[in-house]
CSV table of C-alpha atoms in Angstrom, one decimal:
chain,number,residue,atom,x,y,z
A,1,MET,CA,101.8,200.7,75.4
A,2,GLY,CA,104.4,200.5,72.6
A,3,LYS,CA,104.0,201.6,69.1
A,4,THR,CA,101.5,199.6,67.1
A,5,LYS,CA,103.1,197.2,64.6
A,6,TYR,CA,101.3,196.3,61.4
A,7,ILE,CA,101.3,192.7,60.1
A,8,SER,CA,100.5,191.7,56.5
A,9,ASP,CA,101.9,188.2,56.4
A,10,VAL,CA,100.1,185.4,58.2
A,11,HIS,CA,103.3,183.5,58.6
A,12,LYS,CA,104.5,186.2,61.0
A,13,MET,CA,101.5,185.6,63.3
A,14,LYS,CA,102.9,183.9,66.4
A,15,GLU,CA,99.4,183.2,67.6
A,16,LEU,CA,98.6,180.8,64.7
A,17,ASP,CA,99.9,177.3,64.4
A,18,SER,CA,101.6,176.0,61.2
A,19,ASN,CA,98.5,174.4,59.8
A,20,GLU,CA,96.5,177.6,60.2
A,21,LYS,CA,99.2,179.6,58.6
A,22,GLN,CA,99.3,177.3,55.6
A,23,ILE,CA,95.5,177.4,55.1
A,24,PHE,CA,95.2,181.1,55.7
A,25,SER,CA,98.0,182.0,53.4
A,26,LYS,CA,96.0,180.5,50.5
A,27,VAL,CA,93.1,182.7,51.5
A,28,SER,CA,95.3,185.8,51.7
A,29,GLU,CA,96.5,185.2,48.2
A,30,GLN,CA,93.0,185.9,47.1
A,31,PHE,CA,91.9,188.5,49.7
A,32,LYS,CA,94.6,190.6,51.4
A,33,PHE,CA,95.5,190.1,55.0
A,34,ARG,CA,96.5,192.8,57.5
A,35,THR,CA,96.2,193.2,61.2
A,36,ASN,CA,98.2,194.9,64.0
A,37,SER,CA,99.6,194.4,67.4
A,38,TYR,CA,97.0,196.5,69.2
A,39,TYR,CA,94.0,194.7,67.8
A,40,ASN,CA,95.7,191.3,68.2
A,41,ALA,CA,96.0,192.0,71.9
A,42,LEU,CA,92.2,192.2,72.2
A,43,ILE,CA,91.7,188.7,70.8
A,44,ASP,CA,91.2,185.7,73.0
A,45,TRP,CA,93.5,183.3,71.1
A,46,THR,CA,92.4,180.3,73.2
A,47,ASP,CA,88.9,180.7,71.6
A,48,PRO,CA,88.9,179.7,67.9
A,49,ASN,CA,85.5,181.4,67.6
A,50,ASP,CA,86.5,184.7,69.3
A,51,PRO,CA,84.5,187.4,67.5
A,52,LEU,CA,87.4,189.8,67.2
A,53,ARG,CA,89.6,187.1,65.8
A,54,ARG,CA,86.9,186.6,63.2
A,55,VAL,CA,87.1,190.3,62.2
A,56,VAL,CA,90.8,190.1,61.0
A,57,ILE,CA,91.9,186.5,60.7
A,58,PRO,CA,91.2,184.7,57.5
A,59,ASP,CA,88.6,181.9,57.2
A,60,ALA,CA,89.0,179.0,54.8
A,61,ASP,CA,85.4,179.5,53.8
A,62,GLU,CA,86.2,182.8,52.2
A,63,LEU,CA,87.1,180.7,49.2
A,64,ILE,CA,83.5,179.6,48.7
A,65,ASN,CA,82.3,181.0,45.4
A,66,TRP,CA,79.7,183.6,46.2
A,67,GLY,CA,79.1,187.2,45.1
A,68,THR,CA,81.2,189.7,43.2
A,69,LEU,CA,84.0,192.1,44.1
A,70,ASP,CA,81.8,195.1,43.4
A,71,ALA,CA,78.5,194.0,44.8
A,72,SER,CA,76.9,197.4,44.6
A,73,ASP,CA,78.3,198.3,41.2
A,74,GLU,CA,80.1,201.3,42.7
A,75,ILE,CA,82.2,201.7,39.5
A,76,ARG,CA,79.1,202.8,37.7
A,77,TYR,CA,79.1,206.0,39.9
A,78,GLN,CA,82.6,207.1,39.3
A,79,PRO,CA,82.5,210.1,36.9
A,80,VAL,CA,86.2,210.9,37.4
A,81,GLU,CA,89.0,208.8,38.8
A,82,GLY,CA,89.0,208.5,42.6
A,83,LEU,CA,85.5,209.9,43.1
A,84,GLU,CA,82.1,208.3,43.5
A,85,HIS,CA,78.9,210.4,43.1
A,86,LYS,CA,75.9,208.2,43.7
A,87,TYR,CA,73.7,210.5,45.8
A,88,PRO,CA,73.0,214.0,44.6
A,89,ASN,CA,74.4,215.9,47.5
A,90,THR,CA,77.2,213.5,48.5
A,91,ALA,CA,80.6,212.8,46.9
A,92,LEU,CA,83.1,210.1,48.0
A,93,LEU,CA,86.8,210.6,47.6
A,94,LEU,CA,88.6,207.3,47.4
A,95,CYS,CA,91.8,208.7,48.8
A,96,ASN,CA,93.5,205.7,50.3
A,97,GLU,CA,93.9,202.0,49.7
A,98,VAL,CA,95.2,201.0,53.2
A,99,CYS,CA,93.5,200.3,56.5
A,100,GLY,CA,94.7,199.8,60.0
A,101,ALA,CA,93.7,196.2,59.5
A,102,TYR,CA,91.6,194.5,56.8
A,103,CYS,CA,88.1,193.4,57.9
A,104,ARG,CA,87.6,190.0,56.4
A,105,PHE,CA,84.0,190.9,55.5
A,106,CYS,CA,85.0,194.2,53.7
A,107,PHE,CA,82.8,195.1,50.8
A,108,ARG,CA,85.6,197.0,49.1
A,109,LYS,CA,88.3,194.4,49.3
A,110,ARG,CA,88.7,194.9,45.5
A,111,LEU,CA,90.6,198.1,46.4
A,112,PHE,CA,93.3,196.2,48.1
A,113,LYS,CA,94.2,194.1,45.1
A,114,ASP,CA,97.4,194.9,43.3
A,115,GLU,CA,95.7,195.5,40.0
A,116,ASN,CA,93.1,197.9,41.3
A,117,ASP,CA,93.3,201.5,40.2
A,118,GLU,CA,90.1,203.1,41.6
A,119,VAL,CA,91.9,204.8,44.4
A,120,LYS,CA,93.9,207.9,43.5
A,121,LYS,CA,96.5,209.5,45.7
A,122,ASP,CA,96.1,212.7,43.6
A,123,VAL,CA,92.6,213.8,44.4
A,124,SER,CA,92.8,216.8,42.1
A,125,ALA,CA,90.2,215.5,39.6
A,126,GLY,CA,87.8,214.7,42.4
A,127,ILE,CA,88.2,218.1,44.0
A,128,ALA,CA,87.6,219.8,40.6
A,129,TYR,CA,84.5,217.7,40.1
A,130,ILE,CA,83.2,218.7,43.6
A,131,GLN,CA,84.0,222.4,42.9
A,132,LYS,CA,82.0,222.2,39.6
A,133,HIS,CA,78.9,220.4,41.1
A,134,LYS,CA,77.3,222.9,43.5
A,135,GLY,CA,74.7,220.4,44.6
A,136,ILE,CA,77.3,218.5,46.6
A,137,ASP,CA,77.2,219.8,50.1
A,138,ASN,CA,79.0,216.9,51.9
A,139,VAL,CA,82.1,214.9,51.1
A,140,LEU,CA,83.1,211.5,52.5
A,141,LEU,CA,86.8,210.6,52.7
A,142,THR,CA,87.1,206.9,52.4
A,143,GLY,CA,88.9,204.1,50.6
A,144,GLY,CA,90.7,202.4,52.5
A,145,ASP,CA,90.9,204.4,55.7
A,146,PRO,CA,91.7,208.1,55.3
A,147,LEU,CA,93.2,208.3,58.8
A,148,MET,CA,96.0,206.1,57.6
A,149,LEU,CA,97.1,209.0,55.5
A,150,SER,CA,99.9,211.3,56.7
A,151,ASN,CA,98.9,214.5,58.5
A,152,ARG,CA,100.2,216.4,55.5
A,153,ARG,CA,97.9,214.6,53.0
A,154,ILE,CA,94.9,214.8,55.3
A,155,MET,CA,95.4,218.5,55.8
A,156,ASP,CA,96.0,219.1,52.1
A,157,ILE,CA,92.7,217.5,51.1
A,158,LEU,CA,90.8,219.3,53.9
A,159,ASP,CA,92.4,222.7,53.0
A,160,ARG,CA,91.3,222.3,49.4
A,161,LEU,CA,87.7,221.3,50.4
A,162,LYS,CA,87.6,224.3,52.8
A,163,THR,CA,87.7,226.7,49.8
A,164,ILE,CA,84.6,225.2,48.3
A,165,GLN,CA,81.8,227.2,49.7
A,166,HIS,CA,78.9,224.8,48.9
A,167,VAL,CA,80.6,221.9,50.8
A,168,LYS,CA,79.3,222.2,54.4
A,169,ILE,CA,80.2,218.7,55.8
A,170,ILE,CA,83.3,216.6,55.7
A,171,ARG,CA,83.0,212.9,56.8
A,172,PHE,CA,85.7,210.4,57.5
A,173,GLY,CA,84.8,206.8,57.0
A,174,THR,CA,87.2,205.2,59.6
A,175,LYS,CA,87.8,202.2,61.8
A,176,MET,CA,91.1,203.5,63.2
A,177,ILE,CA,89.5,204.3,66.6
A,178,GLY,CA,88.8,200.5,66.8
A,179,PHE,CA,92.0,199.3,65.1
A,180,ASP,CA,94.6,201.7,66.4
A,181,PRO,CA,93.2,204.4,68.7
A,182,LEU,CA,96.6,205.7,69.8
A,183,LYS,CA,97.3,206.8,66.3
A,184,ILE,CA,94.5,209.3,66.7
A,185,SER,CA,94.6,210.2,70.4
A,186,GLU,CA,98.4,210.9,70.4
A,187,ASN,CA,98.3,212.8,67.2
A,188,LYS,CA,98.3,216.3,68.6
A,189,VAL,CA,99.0,218.0,65.2
A,190,LEU,CA,95.9,216.4,63.6
A,191,LEU,CA,93.7,217.1,66.7
A,192,ASP,CA,94.7,220.7,66.8
A,193,TYR,CA,94.1,221.0,63.1
A,194,LEU,CA,90.6,219.5,63.4
A,195,SER,CA,89.8,221.8,66.3
A,196,ASP,CA,90.4,224.8,64.0
A,197,TYR,CA,88.8,223.2,60.9
A,198,SER,CA,85.6,222.4,62.8
A,199,LEU,CA,85.1,226.2,63.0
A,200,HIS,CA,84.7,226.3,59.2
A,201,LYS,CA,83.1,223.0,58.2
A,202,LYS,CA,81.1,220.4,60.2
A,203,VAL,CA,83.3,217.3,60.6
A,204,TYR,CA,81.9,213.8,61.2
A,205,PHE,CA,83.8,210.6,62.0
A,206,MET,CA,81.7,207.7,60.7
A,207,LEU,CA,83.2,205.1,63.1
A,208,HIS,CA,83.1,201.3,62.5
A,209,PHE,CA,82.8,199.5,65.8
A,210,ASN,CA,81.6,195.9,65.1
A,211,HIS,CA,81.7,194.5,68.6
A,212,PRO,CA,81.5,196.0,72.2
A,213,ARG,CA,85.0,194.6,73.1
A,214,GLU,CA,86.5,197.0,70.5
A,215,ILE,CA,85.3,199.9,72.7
A,216,THR,CA,88.4,199.8,75.0
A,217,SER,CA,89.6,202.5,77.4
A,218,GLU,CA,92.1,203.6,74.6
A,219,ALA,CA,89.3,203.8,72.1
A,220,LEU,CA,87.1,205.8,74.5
A,221,HIS,CA,90.1,208.2,75.1
A,222,ALA,CA,90.4,208.7,71.3
A,223,ILE,CA,86.7,209.2,70.9
A,224,GLN,CA,86.8,211.9,73.6
A,225,ALA,CA,89.8,213.5,72.0
A,226,ILE,CA,88.1,214.0,68.6
A,227,GLN,CA,84.8,215.0,70.2
A,228,THR,CA,86.7,217.7,72.1
A,229,CYS,CA,87.8,219.0,68.7
A,230,GLY,CA,84.2,219.5,67.7
A,231,VAL,CA,84.0,216.4,65.6
A,232,ILE,CA,80.6,214.6,65.6
A,233,THR,CA,80.9,210.8,66.0
A,234,VAL,CA,78.4,208.2,64.7
A,235,ASN,CA,78.8,204.5,64.1
A,236,GLN,CA,78.0,202.0,61.4
A,237,THR,CA,78.5,198.3,61.3
A,238,PRO,CA,77.2,195.3,59.3
A,239,ILE,CA,75.6,192.4,61.1
A,240,ILE,CA,78.4,189.7,60.7
A,241,ARG,CA,78.1,186.0,61.2
A,242,GLY,CA,80.2,185.0,64.3
A,243,VAL,CA,80.9,188.6,65.3
A,244,ASN,CA,77.7,190.3,66.3
A,245,ASP,CA,74.9,188.1,65.0
A,246,ASN,CA,73.0,187.9,68.3
A,247,VAL,CA,70.7,190.2,70.2
A,248,GLU,CA,72.9,190.4,73.4
A,249,THR,CA,76.0,191.6,71.5
A,250,MET,CA,74.1,194.2,69.4
A,251,THR,CA,72.2,195.4,72.5
A,252,GLN,CA,75.5,196.0,74.3
A,253,LEU,CA,77.1,197.6,71.3
A,254,PHE,CA,74.3,200.1,70.9
A,255,SER,CA,74.4,200.8,74.6
A,256,ASP,CA,78.2,201.3,74.9
A,257,LEU,CA,78.2,203.5,71.8
A,258,SER,CA,75.4,205.7,73.2
A,259,PHE,CA,77.3,206.1,76.5
A,260,ALA,CA,80.4,207.1,74.6
A,261,GLY,CA,78.5,209.8,72.7
A,262,VAL,CA,78.5,207.9,69.5
A,263,LEU,CA,75.1,207.6,67.9
A,264,PRO,CA,74.3,204.3,66.2
A,265,TYR,CA,73.7,205.4,62.6
A,266,TYR,CA,73.5,202.5,60.1
A,267,VAL,CA,73.5,198.8,60.6
A,268,PHE,CA,74.1,197.1,57.3
A,269,SER,CA,73.1,193.8,55.8
A,270,CYS,CA,76.4,192.3,54.4
A,271,ARG,CA,76.7,192.9,50.7
A,272,PRO,CA,77.1,189.8,48.5
A,273,THR,CA,80.8,190.5,48.1
A,274,ALA,CA,83.1,187.8,46.8
A,275,GLY,CA,84.6,185.9,49.8
A,276,ASN,CA,81.9,187.1,52.2
A,277,PHE,CA,79.4,184.2,52.3
A,278,THR,CA,80.8,182.9,55.6
A,279,TYR,CA,80.2,186.3,57.2
A,280,ALA,CA,76.7,187.0,55.8
A,281,VAL,CA,73.5,186.7,57.7
A,282,PRO,CA,70.1,186.4,55.8
A,283,VAL,CA,68.2,189.7,55.7
A,284,GLU,CA,65.3,188.7,57.8
A,285,GLU,CA,67.4,187.0,60.5
A,286,ALA,CA,69.6,190.0,60.7
A,287,TYR,CA,66.6,192.4,60.9
A,288,ALA,CA,65.1,190.4,63.8
A,289,ILE,CA,68.4,190.7,65.7
A,290,PHE,CA,68.6,194.4,64.9
A,291,ILE,CA,65.1,195.3,65.9
A,292,LYS,CA,65.2,193.4,69.2
A,293,ALA,CA,68.5,194.9,70.1
A,294,ARG,CA,67.3,198.4,69.3
A,295,SER,CA,64.1,197.9,71.3
A,296,ARG,CA,66.2,197.1,74.4
A,297,ASN,CA,67.9,200.5,74.4
A,298,SER,CA,67.0,204.1,75.0
A,299,GLY,CA,65.9,206.5,72.3
A,300,LEU,CA,69.5,207.4,71.5
A,301,ALA,CA,70.2,203.9,70.2
A,302,LYS,CA,66.9,204.0,68.3
A,303,THR,CA,68.5,206.3,65.7
A,304,ALA,CA,70.0,203.3,64.0
A,305,ARG,CA,68.5,202.1,60.7
A,306,PHE,CA,68.9,198.7,59.2
A,307,VAL,CA,69.8,199.1,55.5
A,308,MET,CA,71.2,197.5,52.4
A,309,SER,CA,73.6,199.5,50.2
A,310,TYR,CA,72.0,198.3,47.0
A,311,THR,CA,73.1,199.1,43.4
A,312,ASP,CA,70.6,201.9,43.1
A,313,GLY,CA,70.8,203.3,46.6
A,314,LYS,CA,70.1,202.5,50.2
A,315,ILE,CA,67.1,200.3,51.0
A,316,GLU,CA,65.8,200.4,54.6
A,317,VAL,CA,64.1,197.3,56.1
A,318,ILE,CA,61.3,198.8,58.0
A,319,ALA,CA,59.0,195.9,59.1
A,320,LYS,CA,58.4,192.2,59.0
A,321,THR,CA,54.9,191.1,59.7
A,322,GLY,CA,53.5,187.6,59.2
A,323,ASN,CA,54.5,186.5,55.7
A,324,LYS,CA,55.4,190.0,54.4
A,325,ILE,CA,58.5,192.1,54.6
A,326,TYR,CA,58.5,195.9,54.1
A,327,PHE,CA,61.3,197.9,52.5
A,328,LYS,CA,61.7,201.7,51.9
A,329,LYS,CA,63.9,203.4,49.4
A,330,HIS,CA,65.7,205.3,52.0
A,331,ASN,CA,68.4,207.1,50.0
A,332,TRP,CA,68.2,206.5,46.3
A,333,ALA,CA,70.5,207.6,43.5
A,334,ASN,CA,67.4,208.9,41.8
A,335,SER,CA,66.1,211.0,44.6
A,336,SER,CA,62.6,211.3,43.1
A,337,GLU,CA,62.1,207.6,44.2
A,338,ASN,CA,63.1,208.3,47.9
A,339,GLU,CA,60.6,207.0,50.5
A,340,GLU,CA,58.9,204.6,48.0
A,341,LEU,CA,57.5,201.6,49.9
A,342,LEU,CA,58.2,198.1,48.7
A,343,VAL,CA,56.4,195.0,50.0
A,344,PHE,CA,57.4,191.4,49.2
A,345,PRO,CA,56.6,187.9,50.4
A,346,SER,CA,58.9,186.8,53.3
A,347,ASN,CA,61.9,184.9,52.2
A,348,SER,CA,64.0,183.5,55.1
A,349,LYS,CA,66.7,182.4,52.7
A,350,ALA,CA,67.2,185.9,51.1
A,351,TYR,CA,70.7,187.4,51.6
A,352,TRP,CA,70.1,190.5,49.4
A,353,PHE,CA,67.4,192.6,47.9
A,354,ASP,CA,67.8,190.8,44.6
A,355,ASP,CA,66.6,187.6,46.3
A,356,TYR,CA,63.1,189.2,46.7
A,357,LEU,CA,62.8,190.2,43.0
A,358,PRO,CA,61.5,188.2,40.1
A,359,LYS,CA,64.5,186.8,38.3
A,360,THR,CA,63.7,188.9,35.2
A,361,GLU,CA,64.0,192.1,37.2
A,362,VAL,CA,67.4,191.4,38.8
A,363,SER,CA,69.9,194.0,37.5
């Protein structure tokens, strides 16, 4: 297989006709477009509803007015440039503003806009903040995809974090194993480095497989390569309209991940992010899909939780019975509120937690 080529202009997509290119170029003016030759080869271009096509190819309905660019108000939790500190023991370093491809349903698409300045290539301020706050025991490298960085930059960040004694865990939020696995499996320098680094800090790759067809032989080879380095692999995905919004697909995804040694971690309800209405699934419909798929798998797949990344923290949907729905404050910015149970009347039209709250309480 040749070197992966990245494409950021819809007019260079030979698989699209001229009418599609014209329509999609208008969408990409608002929300950046990027895909690559590896992922494009997985798409069935004869099927206009192919789920992998839907992951990366624009949809005219993205221009429907819905949501905001920062649906979880992440900017509120940025004490210094390039760092988020929402949960007491976790810090996020926004260290890159590029991905192997851009998921159309991304909740951080604001970072890819030309005027955005949340991501900082120089992470010095963030590292200094982490050094000062000894309650931070794990750091998530994100953005953007940190594995799109050069080996030199990845190693520089990890070397600096290695010197901070209270940091025990390093996490990579990445979809590169799905978007361009050869970039990882053939990167011997990085793999050798991670093998050594895993002796000092525990390293997790928070993978983003959205559909079973992304788990190719190349992806499995990359997963095995990083696992051999001592890296722990888990997966998280939103439930996405037209991609994995059915029980059969989610069941297969959970199963294939478990067989690959990748534990299903979080399944998300799509945030009300601008441009994402066409990809969103109502909370209770998504939960029903999730819970049926999880029930069809072994205990390994039952590690998954269905959550919303709300403004104030992660809310887990834990039950739906009759005309009631039950939530739990699973991981809250104010940790004293963790595990608090919340019960609301069922609302089949609710897309987000705010839709369950009295209008006067919506923040």
